[in-house]
CSV table of C-alpha atoms in Angstrom, one decimal:
chain,number,residue,atom,x,y,z
A,1,MET,CA,-4.8,-29.0,25.4
A,2,ARG,CA,-3.3,-25.7,25.5
A,3,ILE,CA,-1.9,-25.5,22.4
A,4,CYS,CA,-5.2,-25.9,20.8
A,5,VAL,CA,-6.5,-23.2,23.4
A,6,GLY,CA,-3.7,-20.6,22.3
A,7,LEU,CA,-4.5,-21.0,18.5
A,8,ILE,CA,-8.8,-21.0,18.6
A,9,LEU,CA,-7.9,-17.5,21.0
A,10,GLY,CA,-4.8,-16.8,18.5
A,11,LEU,CA,-7.5,-17.1,15.3
A,12,LEU,CA,-10.6,-15.6,17.4
A,13,ALA,CA,-8.4,-12.3,17.7
A,14,THR,CA,-7.0,-12.0,14.5
A,15,PHE,CA,-11.2,-12.2,13.0
A,16,SER,CA,-11.9,-9.2,15.6
A,17,HIS,CA,-9.8,-7.5,14.2
A,18,ALA,CA,-11.0,-8.3,10.7
A,19,LEU,CA,-11.0,-5.0,8.9
A,20,GLU,CA,-15.0,-3.7,7.3
A,21,VAL,CA,-16.4,-1.6,4.9
A,22,GLY,CA,-17.6,1.4,6.7
A,23,GLU,CA,-15.1,1.5,9.3
A,24,ARG,CA,-12.5,3.9,10.2
A,25,LEU,CA,-9.0,3.8,10.3
A,26,ALA,CA,-6.8,4.2,13.2
A,27,PRO,CA,-4.1,7.4,12.6
A,28,TRP,CA,-0.8,6.1,11.6
A,29,THR,CA,3.5,7.0,11.2
A,30,LEU,CA,5.9,5.7,9.7
A,31,LEU,CA,9.2,6.6,7.9
A,32,ASP,CA,10.0,6.3,4.6
A,33,GLN,CA,12.7,5.3,2.9
A,34,TYR,CA,14.2,8.5,3.7
A,35,ASP,CA,14.1,8.8,7.3
A,36,GLN,CA,10.5,11.6,6.1
A,37,PRO,CA,7.6,10.6,8.2
A,38,TYR,CA,3.9,10.0,6.3
A,39,SER,CA,1.3,11.0,9.2
A,40,LEU,CA,-2.1,8.5,7.5
A,41,ASP,CA,-4.9,11.6,6.2
A,42,ASP,CA,-8.0,12.3,5.0
A,43,GLY,CA,-6.6,12.9,2.1
A,44,LEU,CA,-5.2,9.1,1.1
A,45,GLN,CA,-7.5,7.3,-0.7
A,46,VAL,CA,-5.6,4.1,-1.9
A,47,LEU,CA,-3.1,2.5,1.0
A,48,LEU,CA,-1.4,-0.3,-0.7
A,49,VAL,CA,0.0,-2.6,1.6
A,50,ALA,CA,2.8,-5.1,0.3
A,51,ARG,CA,3.3,-8.2,3.9
A,52,SER,CA,5.9,-9.5,1.6
A,53,MET,CA,9.1,-8.7,-0.9
A,54,ASP,CA,6.4,-10.3,-3.3
A,55,GLY,CA,4.8,-7.9,-2.9
A,56,GLY,CA,6.8,-5.1,-2.4
A,57,LYS,CA,8.0,-6.3,-5.8
A,58,LEU,CA,5.0,-6.6,-8.1
A,59,VAL,CA,4.9,-2.5,-6.8
A,60,LYS,CA,8.3,-2.3,-8.5
A,61,ALA,CA,5.9,-4.7,-11.4
A,62,ALA,CA,3.0,-2.4,-11.9
A,63,LEU,CA,5.7,1.6,-11.0
A,64,GLU,CA,7.9,0.6,-13.4
A,65,GLY,CA,8.8,3.4,-15.7
A,66,GLN,CA,6.2,5.8,-13.7
A,67,PRO,CA,7.2,9.7,-13.0
A,68,LYS,CA,7.8,11.1,-9.4
A,69,GLY,CA,4.8,11.3,-8.0
A,70,TYR,CA,2.6,9.3,-9.4
A,71,LEU,CA,1.1,7.4,-7.0
A,72,GLU,CA,0.6,11.4,-4.8
A,73,ALA,CA,-0.9,12.4,-7.5
A,74,ARG,CA,-3.5,9.7,-7.3
A,75,LYS,CA,-3.6,10.4,-3.3
A,76,THR,CA,-2.4,6.7,-3.0
A,77,VAL,CA,0.3,5.4,-0.4
A,78,PHE,CA,2.6,2.7,-0.3
A,79,VAL,CA,3.1,0.7,2.9
A,80,ALA,CA,5.5,-2.1,2.9
A,81,ASP,CA,6.6,-3.7,5.6
A,82,ILE,CA,9.8,-5.3,6.2
A,83,SER,CA,10.3,-6.6,10.1
A,84,ARG,CA,11.6,-10.2,8.7
A,85,MET,CA,14.4,-8.9,7.1
A,86,PRO,CA,16.7,-8.4,9.9
A,87,SER,CA,18.0,-4.5,10.6
A,88,MET,CA,21.3,-5.2,9.0
A,89,ILE,CA,20.5,-6.3,5.7
A,90,SER,CA,17.5,-3.4,5.1
A,91,SER,CA,19.4,-1.0,7.2
A,92,LEU,CA,22.8,-1.5,4.5
A,93,PHE,CA,21.3,-3.4,1.9
A,94,ALA,CA,17.3,-2.5,1.2
A,95,VAL,CA,16.9,1.0,2.1
A,96,PRO,CA,19.5,2.1,0.4
A,97,ALA,CA,17.7,0.3,-2.7
A,98,MET,CA,14.9,1.3,-2.3
A,99,ARG,CA,15.9,5.3,-2.4
A,100,ASP,CA,16.4,5.0,-5.7
A,101,TYR,CA,12.4,4.6,-6.7
A,102,SER,CA,10.1,6.9,-7.8
A,103,TYR,CA,7.7,6.3,-5.8
A,104,ARG,CA,7.4,6.4,-2.3
A,105,VAL,CA,7.8,3.4,1.0
A,106,LEU,CA,6.7,4.4,3.9
A,107,LEU,CA,8.6,1.1,6.1
A,108,ASP,CA,6.6,-0.7,8.4
A,109,ARG,CA,10.1,-2.1,10.2
A,110,GLU,CA,7.8,-3.4,13.3
A,111,SER,CA,4.6,-4.3,11.5
A,112,ARG,CA,2.5,-2.0,13.5
A,113,VAL,CA,0.9,-0.7,11.3
A,114,VAL,CA,0.6,-4.0,8.3
A,115,SER,CA,-1.2,-6.3,11.0
A,116,ARG,CA,-3.7,-4.1,11.2
A,117,TYR,CA,-4.4,-4.3,8.3
A,118,PRO,CA,-6.5,-8.1,6.9
A,119,GLY,CA,-4.7,-9.7,3.6
A,120,SER,CA,-2.6,-12.9,1.4
A,121,GLU,CA,1.0,-13.0,2.9
A,122,SER,CA,2.1,-13.0,-1.8
A,123,ALA,CA,-0.3,-10.6,-2.8
A,124,VAL,CA,-0.8,-6.1,-2.6
A,125,LEU,CA,-4.1,-5.2,-0.1
A,126,TRP,CA,-5.3,-2.7,-2.1
A,127,LEU,CA,-7.7,-0.4,0.5
A,128,LYS,CA,-9.9,2.6,-1.0
A,129,LEU,CA,-10.7,5.7,1.0
A,130,ASP,CA,-12.7,8.4,1.9
A,131,ARG,CA,-11.9,10.3,4.0
A,132,GLY,CA,-10.7,8.2,6.6
A,133,THR,CA,-13.2,5.5,6.0
A,134,LEU,CA,-12.7,2.3,4.1
A,135,THR,CA,-15.1,1.9,0.6
A,136,GLU,CA,-13.5,-1.0,-1.0
A,137,GLN,CA,-10.3,-3.6,0.3
A,138,LYS,CA,-9.0,-5.8,-2.2
A,139,GLU,CA,-5.9,-7.8,-3.3
A,140,PHE,CA,-3.3,-7.7,-6.0
A,141,SER,CA,-1.5,-11.1,-7.0
A,142,ASP,CA,-1.4,-9.4,-10.9
A,143,ALA,CA,0.8,-6.5,-11.5
A,144,ALA,CA,-0.7,-5.2,-14.8
A,145,ALA,CA,-4.0,-5.6,-12.7
A,146,LEU,CA,-2.7,-3.1,-10.5
A,147,ARG,CA,-0.4,-1.6,-13.3
A,148,ALA,CA,-4.6,-0.6,-14.9
A,149,ALA,CA,-6.2,-0.2,-11.3
A,150,LEU,CA,-3.7,3.4,-10.4
A,151,GLU,CA,-4.2,4.5,-14.0
A,152,SER,CA,-8.3,4.7,-13.5
A,153,LEU,CA,-7.9,6.2,-10.3
A,154,ALA,CA,-7.8,10.1,-12.0
A,155,PRO,CA,-4.2,12.3,-11.4
C-alpha cells in the first residue's frame, strides 16, 4: 500500500511541474564541454534538451556539417543530461569527445536543469522562448526534421 501511495504522489509531483506555454523559465547556469559557464538569459530563442545519448546523437546528426557558431547565430543552446553516465566515462571519454563538436553542449551533470522540462527519453525537446517565456514546445525524434526546424530560424 505504501508503494502505491508513493507512486501516486510521485506522479502527481511530476505532472504539477509540467512546463506550460506562457510560463517563464526559472534561471539556471551550466558548464559546457570546455567548463565555460552559460546562464539562461532573455536573449535565448530556442532551448534544445536531450535526456539520453539517443537525443544527443539526434542533435549531432542534425548539426552535421554546420559551421561553428551555427546554434549561437540562431540564439539556440543545447543542454545534454549526462547525469546517468558514470563520471569516469564522462571525464575520460565523453566530454573530451564533445570538445571536437562544432557546437556548444551545456552539460547537466546532476539532472537539475533537464528534469524541469517534460519530454520523452529518446527525443529532443524544443522549447521556443520569447524573453525567457515559453511560447512553443515540441519534440523531435528525426534528425532531418530537427535540422529543418533549426534552418527555419533566422540567423
